[in-house]
């Protein structure tokens, strides 16, 4: 990362039909609900104040659609990158928490408390952080002006993992980071060659 990009804003998508139904999404391409669209519209003015030079979104529609609410409003470029997809949840995708607990007793707790463990057929949070960090590293090849902000429109699990990775937190403490609400965000500021946490699970409530 060059010193040109001084701030990252990691923005979670709005509510989806799967969120509303309590189902696990992962790589499934769920759609924003009317509530989710409104959450994005409500958050956009606050995010516009960061004056992002670029927005990069996951290729899953819930993140891309959320991002376009902001980019259409403020006229900044939007790039799509599949490396910002949510954690692949393997055989758990599409299931409720109760269904997972019934068929894999105790494994959901293990997944929540061990960032190196992956659901059957899925990927771990450490894996997710590694691919997302590639997106951040690629910004080194860009030539932003000093002080520029880049916003990544992505998913809750990925945002938590990427935040922990960029802050250099020990993997064993990653599960101590709380969840990110729909259309809330994390702000990371870069100073003296290190990322520092400026805001976590920030958002607008109405």
JSON list of C-alpha atoms in Angstrom, two decimals:
[
{"chain": "A", "resi": 1, "resn": "UNK", "atom": "CA", "xyz": [0.00, 0.00, 0.00]},
{"chain": "A", "resi": 2, "resn": "UNK", "atom": "CA", "xyz": [1.39, 3.39, -0.93]},
{"chain": "A", "resi": 3, "resn": "UNK", "atom": "CA", "xyz": [1.09, 6.33, 1.42]},
{"chain": "A", "resi": 4, "resn": "UNK", "atom": "CA", "xyz": [-1.35, 7.83, -1.11]},
{"chain": "A", "resi": 5, "resn": "UNK", "atom": "CA", "xyz": [-4.34, 5.86, 0.22]},
{"chain": "A", "resi": 6, "resn": "UNK", "atom": "CA", "xyz": [-4.69, 7.06, 3.77]},
{"chain": "A", "resi": 7, "resn": "UNK", "atom": "CA", "xyz": [-8.14, 5.67, 4.54]},
{"chain": "A", "resi": 8, "resn": "UNK", "atom": "CA", "xyz": [-10.19, 2.55, 3.84]},
{"chain": "A", "resi": 9, "resn": "UNK", "atom": "CA", "xyz": [-13.92, 2.38, 4.48]},
{"chain": "A", "resi": 10, "resn": "UNK", "atom": "CA", "xyz": [-15.33, -1.17, 4.56]},
{"chain": "A", "resi": 11, "resn": "UNK", "atom": "CA", "xyz": [-19.10, -0.99, 3.99]},
{"chain": "A", "resi": 12, "resn": "UNK", "atom": "CA", "xyz": [-21.45, -3.91, 4.51]},
{"chain": "A", "resi": 13, "resn": "UNK", "atom": "CA", "xyz": [-24.38, -4.37, 2.12]},
{"chain": "A", "resi": 14, "resn": "UNK", "atom": "CA", "xyz": [-28.00, -3.67, 3.04]},
{"chain": "A", "resi": 15, "resn": "UNK", "atom": "CA", "xyz": [-30.50, -6.22, 4.29]},
{"chain": "A", "resi": 16, "resn": "UNK", "atom": "CA", "xyz": [-31.19, -9.15, 1.95]},
{"chain": "A", "resi": 17, "resn": "UNK", "atom": "CA", "xyz": [-34.00, -11.65, 1.64]},
{"chain": "A", "resi": 18, "resn": "UNK", "atom": "CA", "xyz": [-31.71, -14.23, 3.26]},
{"chain": "A", "resi": 19, "resn": "UNK", "atom": "CA", "xyz": [-30.90, -11.87, 6.15]},
{"chain": "A", "resi": 20, "resn": "UNK", "atom": "CA", "xyz": [-34.60, -11.34, 6.73]},
{"chain": "A", "resi": 21, "resn": "UNK", "atom": "CA", "xyz": [-35.23, -15.09, 6.68]},
{"chain": "A", "resi": 22, "resn": "UNK", "atom": "CA", "xyz": [-32.29, -15.90, 8.97]},
{"chain": "A", "resi": 23, "resn": "UNK", "atom": "CA", "xyz": [-30.48, -17.97, 6.34]},
{"chain": "A", "resi": 24, "resn": "UNK", "atom": "CA", "xyz": [-26.74, -18.19, 5.78]},
{"chain": "A", "resi": 25, "resn": "UNK", "atom": "CA", "xyz": [-25.68, -16.70, 2.45]},
{"chain": "A", "resi": 26, "resn": "UNK", "atom": "CA", "xyz": [-21.99, -17.13, 1.76]},
{"chain": "A", "resi": 27, "resn": "UNK", "atom": "CA", "xyz": [-21.52, -17.11, -2.02]},
{"chain": "A", "resi": 28, "resn": "UNK", "atom": "CA", "xyz": [-25.25, -17.43, -2.74]},
{"chain": "A", "resi": 29, "resn": "UNK", "atom": "CA", "xyz": [-26.35, -14.37, -4.70]},
{"chain": "A", "resi": 30, "resn": "UNK", "atom": "CA", "xyz": [-29.21, -13.07, -2.60]},
{"chain": "A", "resi": 31, "resn": "UNK", "atom": "CA", "xyz": [-31.10, -9.85, -3.32]},
{"chain": "A", "resi": 32, "resn": "UNK", "atom": "CA", "xyz": [-31.57, -6.67, -1.32]},
{"chain": "A", "resi": 33, "resn": "UNK", "atom": "CA", "xyz": [-34.98, -6.24, 0.27]},
{"chain": "A", "resi": 34, "resn": "UNK", "atom": "CA", "xyz": [-36.80, -2.88, 0.10]},
{"chain": "A", "resi": 35, "resn": "UNK", "atom": "CA", "xyz": [-35.44, -2.29, 3.60]},
{"chain": "A", "resi": 36, "resn": "UNK", "atom": "CA", "xyz": [-31.92, -3.00, 2.32]},
{"chain": "A", "resi": 37, "resn": "UNK", "atom": "CA", "xyz": [-32.26, -0.50, -0.53]},
{"chain": "A", "resi": 38, "resn": "UNK", "atom": "CA", "xyz": [-33.50, 2.12, 1.91]},
{"chain": "A", "resi": 39, "resn": "UNK", "atom": "CA", "xyz": [-30.61, 1.41, 4.29]},
{"chain": "A", "resi": 40, "resn": "UNK", "atom": "CA", "xyz": [-28.17, 2.07, 1.46]},
{"chain": "A", "resi": 41, "resn": "UNK", "atom": "CA", "xyz": [-29.92, 5.31, 0.48]},
{"chain": "A", "resi": 42, "resn": "UNK", "atom": "CA", "xyz": [-29.94, 6.45, 4.09]},
{"chain": "A", "resi": 43, "resn": "UNK", "atom": "CA", "xyz": [-26.24, 5.69, 4.61]},
{"chain": "A", "resi": 44, "resn": "UNK", "atom": "CA", "xyz": [-25.04, 7.20, 1.33]},
{"chain": "A", "resi": 45, "resn": "UNK", "atom": "CA", "xyz": [-24.90, 10.87, 2.47]},
{"chain": "A", "resi": 46, "resn": "UNK", "atom": "CA", "xyz": [-22.76, 9.94, 5.49]},
{"chain": "A", "resi": 47, "resn": "UNK", "atom": "CA", "xyz": [-20.40, 7.88, 3.33]},
{"chain": "A", "resi": 48, "resn": "UNK", "atom": "CA", "xyz": [-20.22, 10.65, 0.74]},
{"chain": "A", "resi": 49, "resn": "UNK", "atom": "CA", "xyz": [-18.55, 12.82, 3.37]},
{"chain": "A", "resi": 50, "resn": "UNK", "atom": "CA", "xyz": [-15.53, 10.48, 3.21]},
{"chain": "A", "resi": 51, "resn": "UNK", "atom": "CA", "xyz": [-15.11, 11.67, -0.41]},
{"chain": "A", "resi": 52, "resn": "UNK", "atom": "CA", "xyz": [-13.95, 8.28, -1.72]},
{"chain": "A", "resi": 53, "resn": "UNK", "atom": "CA", "xyz": [-11.86, 8.43, -4.88]},
{"chain": "A", "resi": 54, "resn": "UNK", "atom": "CA", "xyz": [-12.88, 4.89, -5.80]},
{"chain": "A", "resi": 55, "resn": "UNK", "atom": "CA", "xyz": [-15.42, 2.27, -4.74]},
{"chain": "A", "resi": 56, "resn": "UNK", "atom": "CA", "xyz": [-14.64, -1.44, -5.17]},
{"chain": "A", "resi": 57, "resn": "UNK", "atom": "CA", "xyz": [-17.50, -3.89, -4.65]},
{"chain": "A", "resi": 58, "resn": "UNK", "atom": "CA", "xyz": [-17.93, -7.63, -4.34]},
{"chain": "A", "resi": 59, "resn": "UNK", "atom": "CA", "xyz": [-19.46, -9.14, -7.46]},
{"chain": "A", "resi": 60, "resn": "UNK", "atom": "CA", "xyz": [-22.39, -10.53, -5.46]},
{"chain": "A", "resi": 61, "resn": "UNK", "atom": "CA", "xyz": [-25.45, -8.42, -6.21]},
{"chain": "A", "resi": 62, "resn": "UNK", "atom": "CA", "xyz": [-26.21, -7.48, -2.62]},
{"chain": "A", "resi": 63, "resn": "UNK", "atom": "CA", "xyz": [-22.86, -5.67, -2.39]},
{"chain": "A", "resi": 64, "resn": "UNK", "atom": "CA", "xyz": [-22.78, -4.32, -5.94]},
{"chain": "A", "resi": 65, "resn": "UNK", "atom": "CA", "xyz": [-26.32, -2.94, -5.68]},
{"chain": "A", "resi": 66, "resn": "UNK", "atom": "CA", "xyz": [-25.53, -1.32, -2.34]},
{"chain": "A", "resi": 67, "resn": "UNK", "atom": "CA", "xyz": [-22.40, 0.26, -3.83]},
{"chain": "A", "resi": 68, "resn": "UNK", "atom": "CA", "xyz": [-24.23, 1.70, -6.83]},
{"chain": "A", "resi": 69, "resn": "UNK", "atom": "CA", "xyz": [-26.53, 3.68, -4.54]},
{"chain": "A", "resi": 70, "resn": "UNK", "atom": "CA", "xyz": [-23.45, 5.60, -3.41]},
{"chain": "A", "resi": 71, "resn": "UNK", "atom": "CA", "xyz": [-21.54, 5.78, -6.70]},
{"chain": "A", "resi": 72, "resn": "UNK", "atom": "CA", "xyz": [-24.61, 6.96, -8.62]},
{"chain": "A", "resi": 73, "resn": "UNK", "atom": "CA", "xyz": [-25.17, 9.67, -6.02]},
{"chain": "A", "resi": 74, "resn": "UNK", "atom": "CA", "xyz": [-21.63, 11.05, -5.93]},
{"chain": "A", "resi": 75, "resn": "UNK", "atom": "CA", "xyz": [-20.29, 10.12, -9.37]},
{"chain": "A", "resi": 76, "resn": "UNK", "atom": "CA", "xyz": [-17.19, 8.13, -8.41]},
{"chain": "A", "resi": 77, "resn": "UNK", "atom": "CA", "xyz": [-15.84, 5.08, -10.28]},
{"chain": "A", "resi": 78, "resn": "UNK", "atom": "CA", "xyz": [-17.06, 1.61, -9.32]},
{"chain": "A", "resi": 79, "resn": "UNK", "atom": "CA", "xyz": [-14.92, -1.49, -9.78]},
{"chain": "A", "resi": 80, "resn": "UNK", "atom": "CA", "xyz": [-16.10, -5.07, -9.21]},
{"chain": "A", "resi": 81, "resn": "UNK", "atom": "CA", "xyz": [-13.83, -7.66, -7.62]},
{"chain": "A", "resi": 82, "resn": "UNK", "atom": "CA", "xyz": [-14.91, -11.19, -6.77]},
{"chain": "A", "resi": 83, "resn": "UNK", "atom": "CA", "xyz": [-12.16, -11.43, -4.14]},
{"chain": "A", "resi": 84, "resn": "UNK", "atom": "CA", "xyz": [-14.45, -9.32, -1.94]},
{"chain": "A", "resi": 85, "resn": "UNK", "atom": "CA", "xyz": [-17.11, -12.05, -1.83]},
{"chain": "A", "resi": 86, "resn": "UNK", "atom": "CA", "xyz": [-18.38, -13.25, 1.52]},
{"chain": "A", "resi": 87, "resn": "UNK", "atom": "CA", "xyz": [-16.96, -16.35, 3.18]},
{"chain": "A", "resi": 88, "resn": "UNK", "atom": "CA", "xyz": [-17.82, -19.50, 1.24]},
{"chain": "A", "resi": 89, "resn": "UNK", "atom": "CA", "xyz": [-19.90, -21.50, 3.71]},
{"chain": "A", "resi": 90, "resn": "UNK", "atom": "CA", "xyz": [-19.84, -24.76, 1.80]},
{"chain": "A", "resi": 91, "resn": "UNK", "atom": "CA", "xyz": [-22.63, -27.13, 2.79]},
{"chain": "A", "resi": 92, "resn": "UNK", "atom": "CA", "xyz": [-24.12, -24.56, 5.17]},
{"chain": "A", "resi": 93, "resn": "UNK", "atom": "CA", "xyz": [-25.11, -22.09, 2.47]},
{"chain": "A", "resi": 94, "resn": "UNK", "atom": "CA", "xyz": [-28.84, -21.49, 2.37]},
{"chain": "A", "resi": 95, "resn": "UNK", "atom": "CA", "xyz": [-29.46, -23.07, 5.78]},
{"chain": "A", "resi": 96, "resn": "UNK", "atom": "CA", "xyz": [-30.70, -21.46, 8.97]},
{"chain": "A", "resi": 97, "resn": "UNK", "atom": "CA", "xyz": [-28.59, -21.56, 12.10]},
{"chain": "A", "resi": 98, "resn": "UNK", "atom": "CA", "xyz": [-31.01, -24.08, 13.59]},
{"chain": "A", "resi": 99, "resn": "UNK", "atom": "CA", "xyz": [-30.60, -26.39, 10.58]},
{"chain": "A", "resi": 100, "resn": "UNK", "atom": "CA", "xyz": [-26.81, -26.21, 10.85]},
{"chain": "A", "resi": 101, "resn": "UNK", "atom": "CA", "xyz": [-26.94, -26.95, 14.57]},
{"chain": "A", "resi": 102, "resn": "UNK", "atom": "CA", "xyz": [-29.20, -29.94, 13.94]},
{"chain": "A", "resi": 103, "resn": "UNK", "atom": "CA", "xyz": [-27.00, -31.53, 11.28]},
{"chain": "A", "resi": 104, "resn": "UNK", "atom": "CA", "xyz": [-23.57, -30.39, 12.56]},
{"chain": "A", "resi": 105, "resn": "UNK", "atom": "CA", "xyz": [-23.94, -30.18, 16.35]},
{"chain": "A", "resi": 106, "resn": "UNK", "atom": "CA", "xyz": [-21.42, -27.83, 17.92]},
{"chain": "A", "resi": 107, "resn": "UNK", "atom": "CA", "xyz": [-19.72, -26.95, 14.63]},
{"chain": "A", "resi": 108, "resn": "UNK", "atom": "CA", "xyz": [-21.26, -23.50, 14.26]},
{"chain": "A", "resi": 109, "resn": "UNK", "atom": "CA", "xyz": [-19.84, -22.58, 17.67]},
{"chain": "A", "resi": 110, "resn": "UNK", "atom": "CA", "xyz": [-16.46, -23.90, 16.57]},
{"chain": "A", "resi": 111, "resn": "UNK", "atom": "CA", "xyz": [-16.63, -21.81, 13.40]},
{"chain": "A", "resi": 112, "resn": "UNK", "atom": "CA", "xyz": [-17.45, -18.69, 15.40]},
{"chain": "A", "resi": 113, "resn": "UNK", "atom": "CA", "xyz": [-14.58, -19.19, 17.83]},
{"chain": "A", "resi": 114, "resn": "UNK", "atom": "CA", "xyz": [-11.79, -20.42, 15.54]},
{"chain": "A", "resi": 115, "resn": "UNK", "atom": "CA", "xyz": [-10.86, -18.21, 12.57]},
{"chain": "A", "resi": 116, "resn": "UNK", "atom": "CA", "xyz": [-8.76, -21.02, 11.08]},
{"chain": "A", "resi": 117, "resn": "UNK", "atom": "CA", "xyz": [-11.66, -23.51, 10.89]},
{"chain": "A", "resi": 118, "resn": "UNK", "atom": "CA", "xyz": [-13.85, -23.82, 7.81]},
{"chain": "A", "resi": 119, "resn": "UNK", "atom": "CA", "xyz": [-17.37, -25.20, 7.38]},
{"chain": "A", "resi": 120, "resn": "UNK", "atom": "CA", "xyz": [-17.53, -28.43, 5.35]},
{"chain": "A", "resi": 121, "resn": "UNK", "atom": "CA", "xyz": [-16.74, -27.55, 1.76]},
{"chain": "A", "resi": 122, "resn": "UNK", "atom": "CA", "xyz": [-16.15, -23.90, 2.67]},
{"chain": "A", "resi": 123, "resn": "UNK", "atom": "CA", "xyz": [-13.31, -21.59, 3.63]},
{"chain": "A", "resi": 124, "resn": "UNK", "atom": "CA", "xyz": [-11.94, -20.21, 6.88]},
{"chain": "A", "resi": 125, "resn": "UNK", "atom": "CA", "xyz": [-11.89, -16.56, 7.89]},
{"chain": "A", "resi": 126, "resn": "UNK", "atom": "CA", "xyz": [-8.11, -16.62, 7.54]},
{"chain": "A", "resi": 127, "resn": "UNK", "atom": "CA", "xyz": [-8.60, -17.68, 3.90]},
{"chain": "A", "resi": 128, "resn": "UNK", "atom": "CA", "xyz": [-11.13, -14.89, 3.37]},
{"chain": "A", "resi": 129, "resn": "UNK", "atom": "CA", "xyz": [-8.79, -12.29, 4.85]},
{"chain": "A", "resi": 130, "resn": "UNK", "atom": "CA", "xyz": [-5.95, -13.42, 2.59]},
{"chain": "A", "resi": 131, "resn": "UNK", "atom": "CA", "xyz": [-7.91, -12.96, -0.64]},
{"chain": "A", "resi": 132, "resn": "UNK", "atom": "CA", "xyz": [-9.43, -9.66, 0.50]},
{"chain": "A", "resi": 133, "resn": "UNK", "atom": "CA", "xyz": [-6.00, -8.35, 1.49]},
{"chain": "A", "resi": 134, "resn": "UNK", "atom": "CA", "xyz": [-4.90, -8.91, -2.11]},
{"chain": "A", "resi": 135, "resn": "UNK", "atom": "CA", "xyz": [-7.41, -6.25, -3.16]},
{"chain": "A", "resi": 136, "resn": "UNK", "atom": "CA", "xyz": [-5.90, -3.79, -0.69]},
{"chain": "A", "resi": 137, "resn": "UNK", "atom": "CA", "xyz": [-2.37, -4.67, -1.83]},
{"chain": "A", "resi": 138, "resn": "UNK", "atom": "CA", "xyz": [-3.36, -4.05, -5.45]},
{"chain": "A", "resi": 139, "resn": "UNK", "atom": "CA", "xyz": [-4.04, -0.44, -4.56]},
{"chain": "A", "resi": 140, "resn": "UNK", "atom": "CA", "xyz": [-0.27, -0.05, -4.48]},
{"chain": "A", "resi": 141, "resn": "UNK", "atom": "CA", "xyz": [-0.38, -0.16, -8.27]},
{"chain": "A", "resi": 142, "resn": "UNK", "atom": "CA", "xyz": [-2.72, 2.81, -8.42]},
{"chain": "A", "resi": 143, "resn": "UNK", "atom": "CA", "xyz": [-1.66, 6.43, -8.22]},
{"chain": "A", "resi": 144, "resn": "UNK", "atom": "CA", "xyz": [-4.15, 8.09, -5.87]},
{"chain": "A", "resi": 145, "resn": "UNK", "atom": "CA", "xyz": [-3.51, 11.58, -4.56]},
{"chain": "A", "resi": 146, "resn": "UNK", "atom": "CA", "xyz": [-2.33, 11.85, -0.97]},
{"chain": "A", "resi": 147, "resn": "UNK", "atom": "CA", "xyz": [-5.22, 11.59, 1.44]},
{"chain": "A", "resi": 148, "resn": "UNK", "atom": "CA", "xyz": [-7.51, 9.67, -0.92]},
{"chain": "A", "resi": 149, "resn": "UNK", "atom": "CA", "xyz": [-10.07, 7.28, 0.51]},
{"chain": "A", "resi": 150, "resn": "UNK", "atom": "CA", "xyz": [-11.06, 3.96, -1.07]},
{"chain": "A", "resi": 151, "resn": "UNK", "atom": "CA", "xyz": [-14.35, 2.34, -0.10]},
{"chain": "A", "resi": 152, "resn": "UNK", "atom": "CA", "xyz": [-14.85, -1.42, -0.29]},
{"chain": "A", "resi": 153, "resn": "UNK", "atom": "CA", "xyz": [-18.49, -2.54, -0.48]},
{"chain": "A", "resi": 154, "resn": "UNK", "atom": "CA", "xyz": [-18.55, -6.08, 0.82]},
{"chain": "A", "resi": 155, "resn": "UNK", "atom": "CA", "xyz": [-19.91, -8.45, 3.47]},
{"chain": "A", "resi": 156, "resn": "UNK", "atom": "CA", "xyz": [-19.92, -8.74, 7.23]},
{"chain": "A", "resi": 157, "resn": "UNK", "atom": "CA", "xyz": [-17.72, -11.79, 7.62]},
{"chain": "A", "resi": 158, "resn": "UNK", "atom": "CA", "xyz": [-15.17, -10.54, 5.11]},
{"chain": "A", "resi": 159, "resn": "UNK", "atom": "CA", "xyz": [-15.06, -7.09, 6.69]},
{"chain": "A", "resi": 160, "resn": "UNK", "atom": "CA", "xyz": [-14.36, -8.54, 10.13]},
{"chain": "A", "resi": 161, "resn": "UNK", "atom": "CA", "xyz": [-11.62, -10.82, 8.80]},
{"chain": "A", "resi": 162, "resn": "UNK", "atom": "CA", "xyz": [-9.99, -8.11, 6.68]},
{"chain": "A", "resi": 163, "resn": "UNK", "atom": "CA", "xyz": [-10.07, -5.63, 9.56]},
{"chain": "A", "resi": 164, "resn": "UNK", "atom": "CA", "xyz": [-8.38, -8.10, 11.89]},
{"chain": "A", "resi": 165, "resn": "UNK", "atom": "CA", "xyz": [-5.77, -8.94, 9.24]},
{"chain": "A", "resi": 166, "resn": "UNK", "atom": "CA", "xyz": [-4.92, -5.33, 8.40]},
{"chain": "A", "resi": 167, "resn": "UNK", "atom": "CA", "xyz": [-4.60, -4.42, 12.07]},
{"chain": "A", "resi": 168, "resn": "UNK", "atom": "CA", "xyz": [-2.23, -7.34, 12.58]},
{"chain": "A", "resi": 169, "resn": "UNK", "atom": "CA", "xyz": [-4.32, -8.90, 15.32]},
{"chain": "A", "resi": 170, "resn": "UNK", "atom": "CA", "xyz": [-3.35, -12.39, 16.48]},
{"chain": "A", "resi": 171, "resn": "UNK", "atom": "CA", "xyz": [-5.61, -14.93, 14.77]},
{"chain": "A", "resi": 172, "resn": "UNK", "atom": "CA", "xyz": [-6.77, -16.32, 18.10]},
{"chain": "A", "resi": 173, "resn": "UNK", "atom": "CA", "xyz": [-8.42, -12.99, 19.01]},
{"chain": "A", "resi": 174, "resn": "UNK", "atom": "CA", "xyz": [-10.22, -12.44, 15.69]},
{"chain": "A", "resi": 175, "resn": "UNK", "atom": "CA", "xyz": [-13.48, -13.95, 17.04]},
{"chain": "A", "resi": 176, "resn": "UNK", "atom": "CA", "xyz": [-13.57, -11.21, 19.68]},
{"chain": "A", "resi": 177, "resn": "UNK", "atom": "CA", "xyz": [-14.51, -8.64, 17.02]},
{"chain": "A", "resi": 178, "resn": "UNK", "atom": "CA", "xyz": [-18.25, -8.06, 16.96]},
{"chain": "A", "resi": 179, "resn": "UNK", "atom": "CA", "xyz": [-20.55, -8.27, 13.97]},
{"chain": "A", "resi": 180, "resn": "UNK", "atom": "CA", "xyz": [-21.17, -5.54, 11.40]},
{"chain": "A", "resi": 181, "resn": "UNK", "atom": "CA", "xyz": [-24.81, -4.49, 10.97]},
{"chain": "A", "resi": 182, "resn": "UNK", "atom": "CA", "xyz": [-26.36, -4.09, 7.53]},
{"chain": "A", "resi": 183, "resn": "UNK", "atom": "CA", "xyz": [-25.09, -0.90, 5.84]},
{"chain": "A", "resi": 184, "resn": "UNK", "atom": "CA", "xyz": [-22.71, -0.15, 8.71]},
{"chain": "A", "resi": 185, "resn": "UNK", "atom": "CA", "xyz": [-19.00, 0.30, 8.14]},
{"chain": "A", "resi": 186, "resn": "UNK", "atom": "CA", "xyz": [-15.45, 0.12, 9.45]},
{"chain": "A", "resi": 187, "resn": "UNK", "atom": "CA", "xyz": [-13.01, 2.99, 8.97]},
{"chain": "A", "resi": 188, "resn": "UNK", "atom": "CA", "xyz": [-9.27, 2.32, 8.88]},
{"chain": "A", "resi": 189, "resn": "UNK", "atom": "CA", "xyz": [-6.70, 5.11, 8.72]},
{"chain": "A", "resi": 190, "resn": "UNK", "atom": "CA", "xyz": [-3.08, 4.59, 7.66]},
{"chain": "A", "resi": 191, "resn": "UNK", "atom": "CA", "xyz": [-0.34, 6.36, 9.55]},
{"chain": "A", "resi": 192, "resn": "UNK", "atom": "CA", "xyz": [3.38, 5.63, 9.91]},
{"chain": "A", "resi": 193, "resn": "UNK", "atom": "CA", "xyz": [3.03, 2.63, 7.64]},
{"chain": "A", "resi": 194, "resn": "UNK", "atom": "CA", "xyz": [0.36, 0.93, 9.74]},
{"chain": "A", "resi": 195, "resn": "UNK", "atom": "CA", "xyz": [-3.41, 0.63, 9.64]},
{"chain": "A", "resi": 196, "resn": "UNK", "atom": "CA", "xyz": [-5.24, 1.96, 12.67]},
{"chain": "A", "resi": 197, "resn": "UNK", "atom": "CA", "xyz": [-8.89, 1.51, 13.60]},
{"chain": "A", "resi": 198, "resn": "UNK", "atom": "CA", "xyz": [-10.82, 4.78, 13.43]},
{"chain": "A", "resi": 199, "resn": "UNK", "atom": "CA", "xyz": [-14.39, 3.45, 13.62]},
{"chain": "A", "resi": 200, "resn": "UNK", "atom": "CA", "xyz": [-16.02, 0.03, 13.91]},
{"chain": "A", "resi": 201, "resn": "UNK", "atom": "CA", "xyz": [-19.63, -0.90, 13.08]},
{"chain": "A", "resi": 202, "resn": "UNK", "atom": "CA", "xyz": [-20.42, 2.76, 12.53]},
{"chain": "A", "resi": 203, "resn": "UNK", "atom": "CA", "xyz": [-23.68, 3.69, 10.90]},
{"chain": "A", "resi": 204, "resn": "UNK", "atom": "CA", "xyz": [-26.75, 5.85, 10.69]},
{"chain": "A", "resi": 205, "resn": "UNK", "atom": "CA", "xyz": [-29.83, 5.09, 12.74]},
{"chain": "A", "resi": 206, "resn": "UNK", "atom": "CA", "xyz": [-33.13, 6.71, 12.00]}
]
